Amino acid sequence: MSDSENPTAEDVFGSAVERQEDVPLLKGEAQFTDDVSLPGMTHLAVRRSDHAHARIVGIDTSSAEAMEDVVAVFTGQDVEDSGVPNAIPTAWDLPNLVQPQYKMLATDKVRHEGDGVAAVVAESPRVARDALERIEIEYEQLDHVTEPSEAVDRDVPPVHAEAEDNVAFDFELGDAEAVDDAFAEADHTASVDLRLPRIIPNAMETRAAVADYESTTEELRIWMTSQNPHLHRMLMSAATLGIPENRLQVIAPEVGGGFGSKIYHYPDEAVTAWSSMQLDRPVKWQATRTESYQTDCHGRDHETTAEVAMDDDGTVRGLRVETHAGIGAHLSQFGSATPSYLYATVLSGQYTIPAIHARVVGAFTNTTPVDAYRGAGRAEGIYVIERAMDVAARELDMDPVEFKKRNLVPAEEFPYESAAALVYDSGEYERGMDTALDHIDYEALREEQEELREEGRYIGIGVANFVESAGLSPSEAAGNLGSQAGGWESSIVRFDSTGTVTVLAGTADQGQGHRTTYAQIAAEELGVPLEDIEVVEGDTDRIPQGMGTYGSRSASVGGGSIARGAREVREKARRIAAHQLEASVDDIEFDDGEFHVAGAPDRSMHIQGIAHEAYLGHDLPEGMDPGLEVTDFYDPENFTFPFGTHVAVVEVDQDTGDIDIRKYVAVDDCGEIINPLIVDGQVHGGIAQGIGAALFEGASYDEEGHLETRRMDEYAVPHSTQLPDFETDNTVTPSPHNPLGVKGVGESATIAATPTIVAAVSDALQPFDIDHLDIPITPETVWRATGGND
Amino acid sequence: MHTKEFDYYRADSVDDAIEQLEAHDGAELMAGAHGLLPRMKTGEESPPALVDISHLDGLATIDRDGDTLSIGALATHADIAESQQLKQHSSALSDAAGEVGDLQVRNGGTIGGNIAHGDPRSDPLAAVLALDVELSVQGPDSQRTIDADDVFHGAYETAVRDHEFVTGLGVPVQDDAVSAYAKRRNPLSGYAMVGVAARLRLDSDTVTDARIGVTGVADTPFRLPAVEDALEGESVDGDIVEEAAGRVEKAVDPSELRGDSQSSGEYRAHLLSVYTEKAVTAALNRAG
Amino acid sequence: MSRHDISLTVNGTEHELTVEPRTLLVDALREDLGYTGANVGCDTGRCGACTVRVDGDAIKSCTTFAVQTDGASVETVEGLADDGDLDSLQAQFQENHGLQCGYCTPGMLMTADTFLQDAEDPSRDEIREAIEGNLCRCTGYHNIVDAIEDTAGLAGQSQ
Ligand code: FES
Ligand code: FES
């Protein structure tokens, strides 16, 4: 069965195998949600608020209902009256967290531009949209607020009556007293104010759903753009629709990117499913790009002050961080976790900082809800510590590389318990930094920088270190901190009776290449050629349980589960081999799919042949059940901690403000590498999004509370001519507790790239006495900062 | 995303197109539809009827006619960017056409539609002004021409009247002229944040006549007489160019200029001076 | 509402269909004819996910009314593969990992394929210019540029 041109099954792990999922995608044959078309399908469109904050006085749907080809028009009251639970929940509790009602369609007030008020179902998507305009809504406008600090500091009408002061939570982490002491004793302090604007995730495929309710069987099937179909199944069953979980099938077909935005349970998908249940007809909905900008959870939105205390010799003594985080108009599932635990716990970065204290005030504002976007919390936290470290180095007049190196957690300190409540599993931070710096000639660049400055040319070198907490776990610890979901992942590894392998995985791909990496894991563990392995994801009827894909967890937690399941399968096969070869189990060796008796290589059986025996059941060891499959639930003992160092060299043109990225180097340590091609791809895409945030992107609201960046020609998604080529490299420090030594790589580069670029630009502009510029640093920002407008 | 409903007519001649325009109140011509269609999707424009002229024969040609290069209204930006004749004699226009949008837009969009649509960020408009391009227009009863300086009245407003059809452009061929277009691309839209076309006539190394056309900066494309005056009669060297470009800041009022999240009016005014210098320098470099 | 009977030849197969004037070419291809390869990623003609070829030119099918293309020959991503086998550009996208989620890919391929018809030995900057009208949120473009560069290189060798 194995193909001699391919690497042997065991070599497959770690090699740059081309992706198996590419072929249908390249041929245009792959099925995305919008490609699903069912007989009798209707189309749904949502009428959204065009006010930031207003009371709903009345809704008149009659004229829309009267239109030809309009099937139905629904309001929030209709949903209420149907008796479904209709309550979009949070998935993370915090002490004193305010959890206001969040319904599928608004009934009392609209709280941000884009809140859904009514839905039209029609025979065609065009008619559905035409009918939206015929719905008449009378509003009483209310004052609104879009900035987090203003929402809680100023006297503004509350977004929710439940939170008079607009405070969703007031979160603290660390030891305030120890920090005060450190600041009192330290030789120097430095401080920096940081504004992280809202980022719109911009998956190229907008959110979509096709729901098909069958009234005779009372079963609902829904195809949707989901990063976690099982979570969606659970939330739709328990929180919004009330349909029993065992009558609900969620399918995530090909998903065109997610970056966090397709984790959440949004009103629109629930309304689509609910409408299908009301009408007993299939209903399709797909967001326009503007709707996607108005309703996909945004990322970031932090206002922060960070202070560092350090001694003359460059030793950091303490860190104090104060943040106002925008939550948006509604509490999305991880809207409370992202700016609290996912953020404050990484503030120590790669450094030994003895005292850390962070306070985060989560503020409701009349804006699109904010939740996890690639890097979630960790990106914001690493941005804070890296910018603070750069500013502190300036204060000390010390080279930032030297300063950062001096404070790294030494390799021998792992596992390292930080002052921000995490235990880093493993790391070799100095090696990462050195590897990155090997790609440039740091000393020579510093000299060149000096020389060019004489000519009025400004180059800058930015070096940022990051560490990421990936694969949120274990479940019990997460539960203690408030999580309402588990941190495990589940898979089934099954030999089919003819010797092929089916892997059912609870994660859900949106471009990460799971079908290939998971097959590589199974091939390694089972000694079966790749082409005999089929990986299945994204269908709750085929895969019984799963948590999904987010937080850089799939390779480490999902892959870890598959490795464990495959090993258990292999051990069962070994016992069958021992039995049929009439040897003791301890004498059976396994090599590239073949079991043989130690010292007697002729007495052997291939694992794929054993599969057949296992299902025949004619000749199994005493007491053994037939079959060869294992269901695994893997609950890791800790996060994994990917880390690395990114370096950028930029040249800034003072006259025009133009920023040219001369070189971008990424050194990532994601533990063991399953597929270097895919790891590089994840790093590239992450860098692009990190550079996007640093130089181009950012959502904004106008005076009226309207989203200003509402179209793709108004929000700056980086395009091909705006990005450089990337140089990537890796160090490998395995995670000691992961079954594969894997750490994960999905978010790393996004986390690293933003502070790297900002450091480089700030470094270039040192002669202008600029310590920091807020993002996005557009050419105009540079031009103004360097006095161009004087 | 789709547009409001409208009626569609495919014209089989220029006269037929004009008749259709007259017959259907509010109707608009459509060729590539690259300017119009996006605005129809957003509801910024909703003509009740469109008259499709994209299939008319003989309107996509680029021919030399004595001292004039005649460009048919249906020539695409890609046609213009690649035309050897235009590259040789009117390079500001071929430069600008090559800077329009992206590959797909250059393939689909036409020059006549582009000018008639009057998007104030459109690249070719600067070249129309700098090269003193004459528009040929046919109406229900008559034909007329419109001078470059009279074409643009405001954002999406041009001198082309309701029932008129832009049939072509006449670009003067001047053996003593050099021209170029310099652009700062708006990273959001791909349109010009600042686009400057410069055309200079030279007598050995003295500038005898200068025309500078600007797009992207204000709601109407405009010329820069202050810069033109500073160049005329001068013999060419870098200092002159810098000094002339330096007059830009006095010639425009930043508060009247366009602004967006990537660039305020003030910054655009500054860039205008930088790109004026670039365009003039690039034109002069072509004098060899 | 007026309706129009049009004919489109898609990847060599002729189709007759009836459309509203406002039916976009991309909707006619996807909804009426079942060519779901081209995708819709935006409302404003910016993303390029819908790129197809009409009479040999790469255009954005969301910025073209179907009725305008009556009688035209349309090529979509479904027509690239050669008898079921990936063509050279598609194969290079796979080899260089030039796609992740694959949503931008059909449009990206059609633009790149059209560009490569005239470009000999293009530089990386020229390639980046050529795909400027195709946004990709996943790959950061680096591997896409590699794939197009390698395809051009292979075509150069075989001449
Ligand atoms: S769908 Fe975005 S350009 Fe056509
Ligand atoms: S591969 Fe996902 S958008 Fe390009």
PDB file of C-alpha atoms in Angstrom, chain B residues 128-247:
ATOM      1  CA  VAL B 128      -6.784  65.345 -19.165  1.00  0.00           C
ATOM      2  CA  LEU B 129      -6.050  68.723 -17.597  1.00  0.00           C
ATOM      3  CA  ALA B 130      -2.293  68.661 -18.076  1.00  0.00           C
ATOM      4  CA  LEU B 131      -2.410  67.484 -21.676  1.00  0.00           C
ATOM      5  CA  ASP B 132      -5.170  69.893 -22.613  1.00  0.00           C
ATOM      6  CA  VAL B 133      -7.309  67.050 -23.885  1.00  0.00           C
ATOM      7  CA  GLU B 134     -10.397  67.979 -25.835  1.00  0.00           C
ATOM      8  CA  LEU B 135     -13.563  65.974 -25.285  1.00  0.00           C
ATOM      9  CA  SER B 136     -15.800  65.169 -28.233  1.00  0.00           C
ATOM     10  CA  VAL B 137     -19.395  64.992 -27.217  1.00  0.00           C
ATOM     11  CA  GLN B 138     -22.483  64.133 -29.183  1.00  0.00           C
ATOM     12  CA  GLY B 139     -25.910  65.300 -28.140  1.00  0.00           C
ATOM     13  CA  PRO B 140     -29.416  64.815 -29.544  1.00  0.00           C
ATOM     14  CA  ASP B 141     -29.048  67.546 -32.117  1.00  0.00           C
ATOM     15  CA  SER B 142     -25.431  68.416 -32.345  1.00  0.00           C
ATOM     16  CA  GLN B 143     -21.856  67.567 -31.708  1.00  0.00           C
ATOM     17  CA  ARG B 144     -19.583  69.759 -29.685  1.00  0.00           C
ATOM     18  CA  THR B 145     -16.205  69.736 -28.060  1.00  0.00           C
ATOM     19  CA  ILE B 146     -15.328  70.628 -24.497  1.00  0.00           C
ATOM     20  CA  ASP B 147     -11.953  72.073 -23.539  1.00  0.00           C
ATOM     21  CA  ALA B 148     -10.082  70.318 -20.772  1.00  0.00           C
ATOM     22  CA  ASP B 149     -10.355  73.310 -18.491  1.00  0.00           C
ATOM     23  CA  ASP B 150     -14.134  73.301 -18.781  1.00  0.00           C
ATOM     24  CA  VAL B 151     -14.804  69.619 -18.137  1.00  0.00           C
ATOM     25  CA  PHE B 152     -14.835  69.228 -14.353  1.00  0.00           C
ATOM     26  CA  HIS B 153     -17.403  71.026 -12.223  1.00  0.00           C
ATOM     27  CA  GLY B 154     -17.343  69.120  -8.948  1.00  0.00           C
ATOM     28  CA  ALA B 155     -17.388  65.639  -7.464  1.00  0.00           C
ATOM     29  CA  TYR B 156     -19.126  63.449 -10.043  1.00  0.00           C
ATOM     30  CA  GLU B 157     -20.164  66.594 -11.917  1.00  0.00           C
ATOM     31  CA  THR B 158     -18.908  67.328 -15.388  1.00  0.00           C
ATOM     32  CA  ALA B 159     -19.820  69.539 -18.312  1.00  0.00           C
ATOM     33  CA  VAL B 160     -21.262  66.523 -20.100  1.00  0.00           C
ATOM     34  CA  ARG B 161     -25.018  67.132 -20.184  1.00  0.00           C
ATOM     35  CA  ASP B 162     -27.784  64.655 -19.478  1.00  0.00           C
ATOM     36  CA  HIS B 163     -28.457  63.400 -22.973  1.00  0.00           C
ATOM     37  CA  GLU B 164     -24.909  63.651 -24.217  1.00  0.00           C
ATOM     38  CA  PHE B 165     -22.482  60.944 -25.118  1.00  0.00           C
ATOM     39  CA  VAL B 166     -18.711  61.341 -24.806  1.00  0.00           C
ATOM     40  CA  THR B 167     -17.484  59.792 -28.034  1.00  0.00           C
ATOM     41  CA  GLY B 168     -13.780  60.395 -27.738  1.00  0.00           C
ATOM     42  CA  LEU B 169     -10.791  62.385 -26.641  1.00  0.00           C
ATOM     43  CA  GLY B 170      -8.393  64.460 -28.687  1.00  0.00           C
ATOM     44  CA  VAL B 171      -4.907  64.689 -27.305  1.00  0.00           C
ATOM     45  CA  PRO B 172      -2.698  67.314 -28.953  1.00  0.00           C
ATOM     46  CA  VAL B 173       0.586  65.954 -30.268  1.00  0.00           C
ATOM     47  CA  GLN B 174       3.384  68.394 -29.608  1.00  0.00           C
ATOM     48  CA  ASP B 175       6.870  67.387 -30.564  1.00  0.00           C
ATOM     49  CA  ASP B 176       8.375  69.759 -28.009  1.00  0.00           C
ATOM     50  CA  ALA B 177       6.314  68.398 -25.099  1.00  0.00           C
ATOM     51  CA  VAL B 178       7.171  65.957 -22.359  1.00  0.00           C
ATOM     52  CA  SER B 179       4.799  64.742 -19.681  1.00  0.00           C
ATOM     53  CA  ALA B 180       4.459  62.412 -16.727  1.00  0.00           C
ATOM     54  CA  TYR B 181       2.061  61.428 -13.952  1.00  0.00           C
ATOM     55  CA  ALA B 182       3.061  60.855 -10.317  1.00  0.00           C
ATOM     56  CA  LYS B 183       0.714  59.321  -7.799  1.00  0.00           C
ATOM     57  CA  ARG B 184       0.400  58.591  -4.110  1.00  0.00           C
ATOM     58  CA  ARG B 185      -1.984  55.675  -4.036  1.00  0.00           C
ATOM     59  CA  ASN B 186      -4.619  55.709  -1.355  1.00  0.00           C
ATOM     60  CA  PRO B 187      -4.100  52.406   0.453  1.00  0.00           C
ATOM     61  CA  LEU B 188      -7.827  52.188   1.114  1.00  0.00           C
ATOM     62  CA  SER B 189      -9.285  52.499  -2.341  1.00  0.00           C
ATOM     63  CA  GLY B 190      -6.403  52.365  -4.807  1.00  0.00           C
ATOM     64  CA  TYR B 191      -7.537  55.734  -6.147  1.00  0.00           C
ATOM     65  CA  ALA B 192      -5.221  58.738  -6.016  1.00  0.00           C
ATOM     66  CA  MET B 193      -4.663  60.258  -2.600  1.00  0.00           C
ATOM     67  CA  VAL B 194      -2.668  62.746  -4.631  1.00  0.00           C
ATOM     68  CA  GLY B 195      -2.170  62.493  -8.389  1.00  0.00           C
ATOM     69  CA  VAL B 196      -0.225  65.061 -10.385  1.00  0.00           C
ATOM     70  CA  ALA B 197       0.211  65.166 -14.144  1.00  0.00           C
ATOM     71  CA  ALA B 198       2.759  67.587 -15.581  1.00  0.00           C
ATOM     72  CA  ARG B 199       3.245  68.541 -19.218  1.00  0.00           C
ATOM     73  CA  LEU B 200       6.060  70.866 -20.232  1.00  0.00           C
ATOM     74  CA  ARG B 201       6.933  72.283 -23.628  1.00  0.00           C
ATOM     75  CA  LEU B 202      10.610  72.931 -24.018  1.00  0.00           C
ATOM     76  CA  ASP B 203      12.802  75.032 -26.220  1.00  0.00           C
ATOM     77  CA  SER B 204      16.166  73.397 -25.712  1.00  0.00           C
ATOM     78  CA  ASP B 205      16.175  73.612 -21.921  1.00  0.00           C
ATOM     79  CA  THR B 206      13.785  76.457 -21.416  1.00  0.00           C
ATOM     80  CA  VAL B 207      10.204  75.768 -20.417  1.00  0.00           C
ATOM     81  CA  THR B 208       7.966  77.597 -22.846  1.00  0.00           C
ATOM     82  CA  ASP B 209       4.671  76.328 -21.545  1.00  0.00           C
ATOM     83  CA  ALA B 210       3.641  74.299 -18.496  1.00  0.00           C
ATOM     84  CA  ARG B 211       0.394  72.654 -17.468  1.00  0.00           C
ATOM     85  CA  ILE B 212      -0.075  70.834 -14.180  1.00  0.00           C
ATOM     86  CA  GLY B 213      -3.240  68.824 -13.504  1.00  0.00           C
ATOM     87  CA  VAL B 214      -4.174  67.513 -10.069  1.00  0.00           C
ATOM     88  CA  THR B 215      -6.551  64.765  -8.961  1.00  0.00           C
ATOM     89  CA  GLY B 216      -7.497  63.124  -5.664  1.00  0.00           C
ATOM     90  CA  VAL B 217      -6.860  66.236  -3.614  1.00  0.00           C
ATOM     91  CA  ALA B 218     -10.086  68.191  -3.830  1.00  0.00           C
ATOM     92  CA  ASP B 219     -13.661  67.618  -4.925  1.00  0.00           C
ATOM     93  CA  THR B 220     -12.790  68.838  -8.397  1.00  0.00           C
ATOM     94  CA  PRO B 221      -9.611  68.112 -10.340  1.00  0.00           C
ATOM     95  CA  PHE B 222      -7.732  71.364 -10.827  1.00  0.00           C
ATOM     96  CA  ARG B 223      -4.656  73.009 -12.293  1.00  0.00           C
ATOM     97  CA  LEU B 224      -1.838  74.786 -10.489  1.00  0.00           C
ATOM     98  CA  PRO B 225      -1.274  78.098 -12.300  1.00  0.00           C
ATOM     99  CA  ALA B 226       1.133  79.334  -9.616  1.00  0.00           C
ATOM    100  CA  VAL B 227       3.451  76.404 -10.309  1.00  0.00           C
ATOM    101  CA  GLU B 228       2.999  76.656 -14.064  1.00  0.00           C
ATOM    102  CA  ASP B 229       3.944  80.356 -13.978  1.00  0.00           C
ATOM    103  CA  ALA B 230       7.000  79.640 -11.906  1.00  0.00           C
ATOM    104  CA  LEU B 231       8.245  77.144 -14.474  1.00  0.00           C
ATOM    105  CA  GLU B 232       7.495  79.056 -17.641  1.00  0.00           C
ATOM    106  CA  GLY B 233      10.366  81.009 -19.121  1.00  0.00           C
ATOM    107  CA  GLU B 234      12.847  79.324 -16.829  1.00  0.00           C
ATOM    108  CA  SER B 235      15.652  77.112 -17.897  1.00  0.00           C
ATOM    109  CA  VAL B 236      15.381  73.751 -16.320  1.00  0.00           C
ATOM    110  CA  ASP B 237      17.287  72.664 -13.279  1.00  0.00           C
ATOM    111  CA  GLY B 238      16.463  71.023  -9.982  1.00  0.00           C
ATOM    112  CA  ASP B 239      16.245  74.241  -8.019  1.00  0.00           C
ATOM    113  CA  ILE B 240      13.626  75.689 -10.298  1.00  0.00           C
ATOM    114  CA  VAL B 241      11.509  72.604  -9.958  1.00  0.00           C
ATOM    115  CA  GLU B 242      11.796  72.611  -6.195  1.00  0.00           C
ATOM    116  CA  GLU B 243      10.969  76.287  -6.017  1.00  0.00           C
ATOM    117  CA  ALA B 244       8.000  75.914  -8.318  1.00  0.00           C
ATOM    118  CA  ALA B 245       6.672  72.971  -6.322  1.00  0.00           C
ATOM    119  CA  GLY B 246       7.165  75.022  -3.196  1.00  0.00           C
ATOM    120  CA  ARG B 247       4.446  77.354  -4.411  1.00  0.00           C
TER     121      ARG B 247
END
